[in-house]
Each structure stands twice: as structure tokens, then as C-alpha cells.
Short mmCIF file of C-alpha atoms and ligand atoms in Angstrom, two decimals:
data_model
loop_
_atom_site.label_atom_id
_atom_site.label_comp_id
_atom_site.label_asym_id
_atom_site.label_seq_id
_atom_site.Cartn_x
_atom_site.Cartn_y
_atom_site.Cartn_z
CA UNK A 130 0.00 0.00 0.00
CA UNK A 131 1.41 3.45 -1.10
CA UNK A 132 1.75 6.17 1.62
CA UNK A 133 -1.05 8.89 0.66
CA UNK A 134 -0.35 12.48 1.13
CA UNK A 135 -3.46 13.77 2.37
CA UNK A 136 -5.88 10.66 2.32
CA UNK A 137 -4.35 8.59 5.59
CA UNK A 138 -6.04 11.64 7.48
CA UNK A 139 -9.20 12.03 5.56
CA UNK A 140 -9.69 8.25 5.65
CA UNK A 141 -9.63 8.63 9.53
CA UNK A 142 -12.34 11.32 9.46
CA UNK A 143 -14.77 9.70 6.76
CA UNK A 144 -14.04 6.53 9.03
CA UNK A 145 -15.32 8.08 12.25
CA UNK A 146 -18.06 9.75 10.02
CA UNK A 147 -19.27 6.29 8.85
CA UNK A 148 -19.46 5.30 12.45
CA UNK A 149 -21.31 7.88 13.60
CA UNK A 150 -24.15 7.54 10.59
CA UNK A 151 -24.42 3.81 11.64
CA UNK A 152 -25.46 4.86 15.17
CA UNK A 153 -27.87 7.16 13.61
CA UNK A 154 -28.88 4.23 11.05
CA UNK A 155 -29.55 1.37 13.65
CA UNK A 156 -31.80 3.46 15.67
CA UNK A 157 -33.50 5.25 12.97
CA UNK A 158 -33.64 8.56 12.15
CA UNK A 159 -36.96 11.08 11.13
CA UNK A 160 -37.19 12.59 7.56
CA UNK A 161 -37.68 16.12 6.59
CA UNK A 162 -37.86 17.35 2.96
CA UNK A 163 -35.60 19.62 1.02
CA UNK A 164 -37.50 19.47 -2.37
CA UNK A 165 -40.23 17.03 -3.95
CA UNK A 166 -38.75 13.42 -2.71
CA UNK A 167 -34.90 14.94 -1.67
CA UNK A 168 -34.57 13.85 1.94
CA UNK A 169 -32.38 15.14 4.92
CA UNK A 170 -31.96 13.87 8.12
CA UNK A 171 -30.48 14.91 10.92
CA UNK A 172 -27.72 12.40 10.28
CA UNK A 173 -26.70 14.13 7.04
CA UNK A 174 -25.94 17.17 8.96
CA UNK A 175 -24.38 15.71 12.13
CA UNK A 176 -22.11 14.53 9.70
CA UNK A 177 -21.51 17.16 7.72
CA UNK A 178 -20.57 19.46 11.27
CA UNK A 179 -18.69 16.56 12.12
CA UNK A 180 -15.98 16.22 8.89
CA UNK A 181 -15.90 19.99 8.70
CA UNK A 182 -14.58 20.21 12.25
CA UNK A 183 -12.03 17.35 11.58
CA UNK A 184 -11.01 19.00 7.76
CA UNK A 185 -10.16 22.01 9.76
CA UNK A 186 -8.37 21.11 12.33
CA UNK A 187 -6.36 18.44 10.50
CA UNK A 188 -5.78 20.72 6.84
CA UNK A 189 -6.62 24.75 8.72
CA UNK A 190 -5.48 26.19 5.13
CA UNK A 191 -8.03 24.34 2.92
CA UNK A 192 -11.07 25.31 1.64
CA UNK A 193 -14.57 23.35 2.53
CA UNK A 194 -17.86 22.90 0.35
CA UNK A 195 -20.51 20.78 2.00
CA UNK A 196 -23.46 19.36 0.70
CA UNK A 197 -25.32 20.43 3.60
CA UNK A 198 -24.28 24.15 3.42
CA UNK A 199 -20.86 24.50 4.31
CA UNK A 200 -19.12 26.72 2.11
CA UNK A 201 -15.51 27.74 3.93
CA UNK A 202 -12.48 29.53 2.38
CA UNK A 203 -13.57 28.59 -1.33
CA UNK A 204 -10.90 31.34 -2.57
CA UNK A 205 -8.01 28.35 -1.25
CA UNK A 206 -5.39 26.53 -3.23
CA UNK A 207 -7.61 23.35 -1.85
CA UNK A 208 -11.01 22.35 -1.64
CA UNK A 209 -12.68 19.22 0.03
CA UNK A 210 -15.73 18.49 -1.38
CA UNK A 211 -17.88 17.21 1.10
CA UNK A 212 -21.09 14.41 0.81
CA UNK A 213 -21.86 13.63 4.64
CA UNK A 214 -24.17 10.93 3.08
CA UNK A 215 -24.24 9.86 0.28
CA UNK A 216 -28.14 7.50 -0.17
CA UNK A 217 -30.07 9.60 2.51
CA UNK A 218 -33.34 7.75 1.21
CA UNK A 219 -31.66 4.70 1.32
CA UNK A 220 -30.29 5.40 4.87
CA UNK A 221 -33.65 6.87 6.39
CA UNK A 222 -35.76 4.17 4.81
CA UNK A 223 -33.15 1.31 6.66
CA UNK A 224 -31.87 0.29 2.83
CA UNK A 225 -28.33 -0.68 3.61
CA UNK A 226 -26.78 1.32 0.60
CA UNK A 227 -25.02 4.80 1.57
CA UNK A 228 -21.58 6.08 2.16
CA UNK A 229 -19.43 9.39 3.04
CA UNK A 230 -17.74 10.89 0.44
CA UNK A 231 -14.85 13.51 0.37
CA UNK A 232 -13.22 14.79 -2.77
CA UNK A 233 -10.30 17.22 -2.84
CA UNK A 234 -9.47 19.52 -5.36
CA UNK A 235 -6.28 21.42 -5.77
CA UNK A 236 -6.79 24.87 -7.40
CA UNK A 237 -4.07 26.38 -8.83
CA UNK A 238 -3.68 30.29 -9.27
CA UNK A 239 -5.18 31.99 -12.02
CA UNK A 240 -8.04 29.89 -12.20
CA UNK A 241 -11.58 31.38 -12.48
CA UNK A 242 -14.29 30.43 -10.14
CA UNK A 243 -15.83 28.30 -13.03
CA UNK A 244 -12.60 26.69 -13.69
CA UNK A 245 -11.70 23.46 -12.84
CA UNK A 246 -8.34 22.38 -11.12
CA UNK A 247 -7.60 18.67 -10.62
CA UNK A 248 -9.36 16.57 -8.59
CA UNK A 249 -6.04 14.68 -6.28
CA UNK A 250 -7.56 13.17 -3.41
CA UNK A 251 -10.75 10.90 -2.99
CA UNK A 252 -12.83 8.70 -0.24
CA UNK A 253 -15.70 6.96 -0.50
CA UNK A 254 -16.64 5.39 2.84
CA UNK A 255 -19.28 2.47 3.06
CA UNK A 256 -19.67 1.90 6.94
CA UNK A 257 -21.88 -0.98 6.92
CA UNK A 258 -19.55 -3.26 4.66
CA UNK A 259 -16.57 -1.40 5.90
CA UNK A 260 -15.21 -0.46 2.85
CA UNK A 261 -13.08 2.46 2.40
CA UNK A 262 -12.15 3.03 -1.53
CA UNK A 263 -9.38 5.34 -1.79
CA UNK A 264 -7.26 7.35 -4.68
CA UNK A 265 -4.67 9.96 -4.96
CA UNK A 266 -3.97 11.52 -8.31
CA UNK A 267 -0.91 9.37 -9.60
CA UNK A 268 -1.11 6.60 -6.56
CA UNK A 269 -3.95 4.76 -7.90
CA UNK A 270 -6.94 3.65 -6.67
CA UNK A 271 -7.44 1.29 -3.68
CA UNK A 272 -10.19 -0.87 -1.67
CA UNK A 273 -9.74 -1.68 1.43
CA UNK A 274 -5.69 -1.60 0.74
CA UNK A 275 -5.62 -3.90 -2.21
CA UNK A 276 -5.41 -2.35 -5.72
CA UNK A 277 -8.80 -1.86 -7.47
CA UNK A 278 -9.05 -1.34 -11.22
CA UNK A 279 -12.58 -0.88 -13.59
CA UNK A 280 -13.34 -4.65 -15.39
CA UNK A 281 -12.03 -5.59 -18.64
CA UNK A 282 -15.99 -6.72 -20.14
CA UNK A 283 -15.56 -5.24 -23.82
CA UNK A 284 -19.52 -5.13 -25.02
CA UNK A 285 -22.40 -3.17 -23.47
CA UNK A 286 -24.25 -6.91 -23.91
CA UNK A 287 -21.94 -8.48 -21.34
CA UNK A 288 -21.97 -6.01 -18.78
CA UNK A 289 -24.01 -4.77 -15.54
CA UNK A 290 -24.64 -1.38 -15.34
CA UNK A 291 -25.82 1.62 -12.78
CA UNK A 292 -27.81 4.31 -13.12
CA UNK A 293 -29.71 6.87 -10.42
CA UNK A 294 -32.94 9.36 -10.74
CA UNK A 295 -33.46 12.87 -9.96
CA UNK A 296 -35.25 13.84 -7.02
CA UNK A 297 -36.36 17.46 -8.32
CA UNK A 298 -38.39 17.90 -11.13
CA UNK A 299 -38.73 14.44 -12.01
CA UNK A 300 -41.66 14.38 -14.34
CA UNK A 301 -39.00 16.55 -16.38
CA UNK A 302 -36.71 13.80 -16.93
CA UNK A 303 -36.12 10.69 -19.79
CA UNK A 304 -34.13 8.29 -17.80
CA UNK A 305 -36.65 5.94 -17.95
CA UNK A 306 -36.69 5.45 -21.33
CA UNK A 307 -32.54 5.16 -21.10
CA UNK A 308 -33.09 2.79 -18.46
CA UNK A 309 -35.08 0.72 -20.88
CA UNK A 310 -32.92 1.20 -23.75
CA UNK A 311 -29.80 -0.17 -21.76
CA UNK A 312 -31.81 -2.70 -19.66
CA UNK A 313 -32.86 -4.19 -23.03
CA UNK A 314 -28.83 -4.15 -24.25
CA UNK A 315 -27.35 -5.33 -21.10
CA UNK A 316 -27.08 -7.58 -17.89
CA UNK A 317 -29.31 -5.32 -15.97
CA UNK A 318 -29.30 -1.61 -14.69
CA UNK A 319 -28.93 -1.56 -11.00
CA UNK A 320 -30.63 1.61 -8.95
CA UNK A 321 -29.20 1.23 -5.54
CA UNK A 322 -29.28 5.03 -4.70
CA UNK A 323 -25.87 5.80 -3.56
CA UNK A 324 -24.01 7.70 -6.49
CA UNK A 325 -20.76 7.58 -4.93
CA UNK A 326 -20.65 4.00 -4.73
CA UNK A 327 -22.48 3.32 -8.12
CA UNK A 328 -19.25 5.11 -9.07
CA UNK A 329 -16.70 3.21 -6.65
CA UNK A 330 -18.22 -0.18 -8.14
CA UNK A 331 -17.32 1.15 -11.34
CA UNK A 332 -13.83 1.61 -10.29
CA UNK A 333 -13.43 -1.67 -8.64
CA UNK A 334 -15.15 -3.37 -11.63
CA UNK A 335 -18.72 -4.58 -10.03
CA UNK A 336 -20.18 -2.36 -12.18
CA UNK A 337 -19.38 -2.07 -15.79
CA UNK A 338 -21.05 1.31 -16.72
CA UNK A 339 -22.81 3.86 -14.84
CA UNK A 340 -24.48 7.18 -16.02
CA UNK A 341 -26.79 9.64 -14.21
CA UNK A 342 -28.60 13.02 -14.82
CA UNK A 343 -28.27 16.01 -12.66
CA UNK A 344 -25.40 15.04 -9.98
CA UNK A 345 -23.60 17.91 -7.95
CA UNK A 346 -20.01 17.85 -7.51
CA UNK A 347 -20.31 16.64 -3.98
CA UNK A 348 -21.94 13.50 -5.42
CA UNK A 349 -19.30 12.95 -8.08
CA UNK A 350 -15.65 14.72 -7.40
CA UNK A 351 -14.90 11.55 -5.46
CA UNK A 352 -15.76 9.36 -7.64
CA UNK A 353 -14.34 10.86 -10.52
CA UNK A 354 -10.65 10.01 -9.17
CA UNK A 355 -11.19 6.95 -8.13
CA UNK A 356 -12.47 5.92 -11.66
CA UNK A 357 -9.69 7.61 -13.38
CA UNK A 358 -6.95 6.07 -10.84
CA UNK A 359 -8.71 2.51 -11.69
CA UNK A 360 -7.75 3.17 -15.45
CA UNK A 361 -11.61 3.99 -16.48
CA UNK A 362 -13.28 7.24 -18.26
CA UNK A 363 -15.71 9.27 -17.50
CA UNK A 364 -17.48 11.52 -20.32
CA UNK A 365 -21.03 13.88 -21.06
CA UNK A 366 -23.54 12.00 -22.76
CA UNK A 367 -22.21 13.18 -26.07
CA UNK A 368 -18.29 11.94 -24.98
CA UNK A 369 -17.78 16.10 -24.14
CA UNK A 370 -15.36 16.77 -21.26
CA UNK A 371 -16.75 15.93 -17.51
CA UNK A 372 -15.69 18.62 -15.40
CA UNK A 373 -16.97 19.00 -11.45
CA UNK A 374 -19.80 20.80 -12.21
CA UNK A 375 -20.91 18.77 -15.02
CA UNK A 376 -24.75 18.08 -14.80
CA UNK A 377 -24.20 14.54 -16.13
CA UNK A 378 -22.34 11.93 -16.07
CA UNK A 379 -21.15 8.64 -18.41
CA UNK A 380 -18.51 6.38 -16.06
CA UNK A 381 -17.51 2.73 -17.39
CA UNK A 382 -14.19 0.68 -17.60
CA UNK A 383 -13.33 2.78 -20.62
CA UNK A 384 -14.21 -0.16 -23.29
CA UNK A 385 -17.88 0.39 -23.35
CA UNK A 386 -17.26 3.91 -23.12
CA UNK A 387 -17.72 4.41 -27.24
CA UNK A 388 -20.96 2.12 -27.62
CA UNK A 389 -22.86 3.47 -24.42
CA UNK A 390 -21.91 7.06 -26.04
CA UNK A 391 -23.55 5.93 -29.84
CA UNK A 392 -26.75 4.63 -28.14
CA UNK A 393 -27.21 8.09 -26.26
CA UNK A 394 -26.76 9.83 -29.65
CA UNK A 395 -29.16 7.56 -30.54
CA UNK A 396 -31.26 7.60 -27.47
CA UNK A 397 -31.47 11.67 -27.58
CA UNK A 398 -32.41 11.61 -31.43
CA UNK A 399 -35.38 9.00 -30.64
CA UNK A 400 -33.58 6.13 -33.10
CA UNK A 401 -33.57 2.92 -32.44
CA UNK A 402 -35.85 2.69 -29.47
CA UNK A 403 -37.56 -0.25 -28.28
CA UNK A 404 -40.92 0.31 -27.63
CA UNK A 405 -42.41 0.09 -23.63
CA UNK A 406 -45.96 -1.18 -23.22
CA UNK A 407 -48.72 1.27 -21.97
CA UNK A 408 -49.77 -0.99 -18.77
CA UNK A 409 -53.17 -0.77 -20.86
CA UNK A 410 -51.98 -2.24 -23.94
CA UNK A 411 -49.82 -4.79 -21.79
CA UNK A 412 -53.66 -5.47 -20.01
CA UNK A 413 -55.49 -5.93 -23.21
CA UNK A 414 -52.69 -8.37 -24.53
CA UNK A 415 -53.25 -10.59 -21.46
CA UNK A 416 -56.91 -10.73 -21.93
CA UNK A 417 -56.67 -11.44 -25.81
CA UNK A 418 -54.01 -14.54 -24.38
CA UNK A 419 -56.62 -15.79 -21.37
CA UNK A 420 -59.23 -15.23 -24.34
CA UNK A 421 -57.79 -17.33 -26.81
CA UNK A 422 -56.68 -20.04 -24.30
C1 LIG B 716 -28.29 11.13 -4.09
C2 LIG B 716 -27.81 9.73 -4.38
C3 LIG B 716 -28.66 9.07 -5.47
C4 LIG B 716 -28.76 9.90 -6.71
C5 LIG B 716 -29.24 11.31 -6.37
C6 LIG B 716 -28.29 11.95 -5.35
P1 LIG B 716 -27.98 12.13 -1.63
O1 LIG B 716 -27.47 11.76 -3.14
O2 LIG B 716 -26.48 9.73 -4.80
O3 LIG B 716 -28.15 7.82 -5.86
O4 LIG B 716 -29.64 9.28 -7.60
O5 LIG B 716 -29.33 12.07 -7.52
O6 LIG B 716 -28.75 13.25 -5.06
O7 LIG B 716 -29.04 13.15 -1.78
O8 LIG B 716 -28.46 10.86 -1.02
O9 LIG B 716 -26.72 12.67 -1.03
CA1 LIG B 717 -25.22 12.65 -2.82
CA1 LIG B 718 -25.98 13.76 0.74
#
């Protein structure tokens, strides 16, 4: 295992974060509402103070932007981007699926506030399974202290994929039809609600592919190392340039990175669909079967 340069301490604090959301977890915790079905608990800010207090005290010169509203010395070389919990509806609903994320970006000078800098340090914490994924830029990516890297499955047909919904506005959105499109194509889509480890599975190759609409970069600037350290790619929905505040995301092991990208250009121009059945006309079909029995 290499010696990390700012990850040994961040592991220790999304570690005692992960702890203190499983106290939370086993004895339940009350939902409130942020938006139409976006969930908070108190767990998700508990957290939150928690990791802000520890990124302080451990890294006093970086910069801190929280999910849950922390926005601290953003005008800093570095910046930890902060998910306290990653699945909340998962987590308050007792579905074992959810994680802490911390990303850290290093911001060199000269940029503008809508520029980039490189991502060079990333966590993604599951407490239940006690798994701690971890990357620096350049040191790889690691699970657990064993080497991870994405899956070598060459065609979308072979492999299992991951998507996730929106929880605003979501009579605005397609993905159902794209999770059709790829179900059809593929193993399976899985929807386990944790983006951060839809993407750490794609890094440690459970997961082939993985795509999602409308992600923040507290959702994905972990991520986003560790599936570059694993040796995968991540891409818009037309192959553009992901960036941190990218609205989208396409992640997979990099070799069904060009076909997933021709059946969105597909999948956005309305060719080549597969039809769904109303439930009506899937109704009337069963009838005109029992009939004809
Ligand atoms: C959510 C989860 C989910 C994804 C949502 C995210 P949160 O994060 O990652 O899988 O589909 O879009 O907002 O709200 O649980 O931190
Ligand atoms: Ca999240
Ligand atoms: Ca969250």
C-alpha cells in the first residue's frame, strides 16, 4: 500500500463519520424534505458538522464545500468536497446502501471560479460493509488496501450497469426510457441510490457502466478520481469533457465507453428505441391470451 499524502487523514475522518451515521442508522432517524422526494436527516448534517470540524483542524489552510451548506475559504489553493451521506433515502428508509464521500481539489492560481483544477484526493466510505475506496492523483486507486481497477468486459451486452434518478423535477426527466434502452442491451441496470458507490463499483469493476442526470459535484468529485486512478473514463452524454460541475455523467471501464456514447446519440435523437408497453396495452394483450386459451 502506497503512503497517501493527504488521504491517511481524511480516511480517519470519513471513518469516524461512517461510524457515527451507523449509530444514527440502527436506531432510525426522522425525515424532513428539502424538495419534492430529496430527503435530509439529521444524520446528514451531524455529519456534515462533524468532517468539517475534523477538515479544519487536521488541513486549517483548505477550503470546505458541503453538501449540507458548508461553504468555507472557497478562494483556497484546496477544496474538500464534502457528501456527509451519500443514499439519505436509502439510509432513512433502513436500505443498507449509503456512504461518506470527500473529494479534494487542488486549485491552482489563475483559475476562475468556473474553472476546474484537478481533482487529487478521494474517499468513498461504506460503513456498513466497511469499505473504504481510496485514490490519490498518480497513486492509484485502492479498496480496502488492495489495488482496485474498472473490469475488462468489452460489449455493453456483457456487462451490468448503474444508473440513479433525480429527485427534483422528475416528471421533467427521460431516464426511464434510457433505463429501458440499456436494460434491453445489457445484464441489468442496478438503482441502488448511492451515487458515490455506483461510481466506486465502477472503479473496482462490479459495475461495468454507470451514467446519471443532474449530480452535484459533492456526489461525483470523489468518484471521478477513483475511476480515473482505476484506469476507467468518465465523459457527457455526447463523450464532451466531464468537469466537477458537469450536470451529467457517463462512467464505465473505458471499453464500453464508445458504444454506451452511440446509443445516447441515438437515445437523444429518438432512433432505435424499443418500444415500452402502456400498462393498458400490456392489459389488453393478457386478456386477448386468457381469451384465446
Ligand atoms: C443522491 C444519491 C442518489 C442519486 C441522487 C443523489 P444524496 O445523493 O447519490 O443515488 O440518484 O441524484 O442526489 O441526496 O443521497 O446525497
Ligand atoms: Ca449525494
Ligand atoms: Ca448527501
Amino acid at each position: 500500500m502506497v503512503r497517501f499524502e493527504f488521504a491517511e487523514v481524511a480516511m480517519g475522518i470519513a471513518r469516524e463519520a461512517g461510524a457515527l451515521l451507523k449509530e444514527y442508522y440502527e436506531h432510525g432517524v426522522a425525515m424532513e424534505y428539502k424538495g419534492d422526494v430529496d430527503l435530509v436527516t439529521a444524520a446528514d448534517r451531524a455529519s456534515e458538522a462533524l468532517i468539517v470540524k475534523r477538515l479544519e483542524a487536521a488541513f486549517p489552510d483548505h477550503g470546505v464545500y458541503g453538501e449540507e451548506g458548508t461553504r468555507d475559504g472557497l478562494d483556497r489553493e484546496f477544496r474538500w468536497y464534502v457528501d456527509p451521506l451519500d443514499g439519505t433515502t436509502n439510509f432513512a428508509h433502513g436500505f443498507p446502501a449509503f456512504c461518506v464521500l470527500l473529494g479534494l481539489e487542488r486549485r491552482r492560481a489563475g483559475l476562475a471560479p468556473d474553472e476546474d483544477g484537478e481533482m487529487v484526493a478521494a474517499i468513498t466510505y461504506d460503513a456498513l460493509r466497511d469499505e473504504m475506496f481510496v485514490a490519490e492523483r498518480g497513486r492509484g486507486a485502492w479498496l480496502n488496501g488492495h489495488r482496485i481497477h474498472v473490469s475488462k468486459t468489452e460489449t455493453l451486452q456483457e456487462s451490468l450497469t448503474a444508473t440513479g434518478f433525480p429527485s427534483q423535477k422528475r416528471h421533467e426527466n427521460p431516464n426511464v426510457h434510457f433505463y429501458q434502452e440499456i436494460t434491453l442491451r445489457s445484464h441489468g441496470v442496478r438503482r441502488a441510490g448511492s451515487a458515490g458507490l455506483d461510481l466506486a463499483y465502477v472503479a473496482c469493476g462490479r459495475l461495468d457502466g454507470y451514467w446519471e442526470f443532474k449530480l452535484n459535484p459533492w456526489d461525483t468529485s470523489a468518484g471521478y478520481l477513483l475511476v480515473e486512478e482505476a484506469g476507467g473514463t468518465l465523459t457527457h452524454f455526447d463523450g464532451g469533457k466531464f468537469t466537477l460541475d458537469s450536470r451529467e455523467v457517463l462512467a464505465t471501464n473505458g471499453l464500453i465507453q464508445g458504444e454506451m456514447l452511440h446509443l445516447f446519440a441515438d437515445m437523444f435523437a429518438g432512433r432505435n428505441l424499443e418500444p415500452i408497453p402502456t400498462p393498458a396495452e400490456f392489459a389488453a394483450r393478457r386478456k386477448a391470451r386468457e381469451a384465446s386459451k
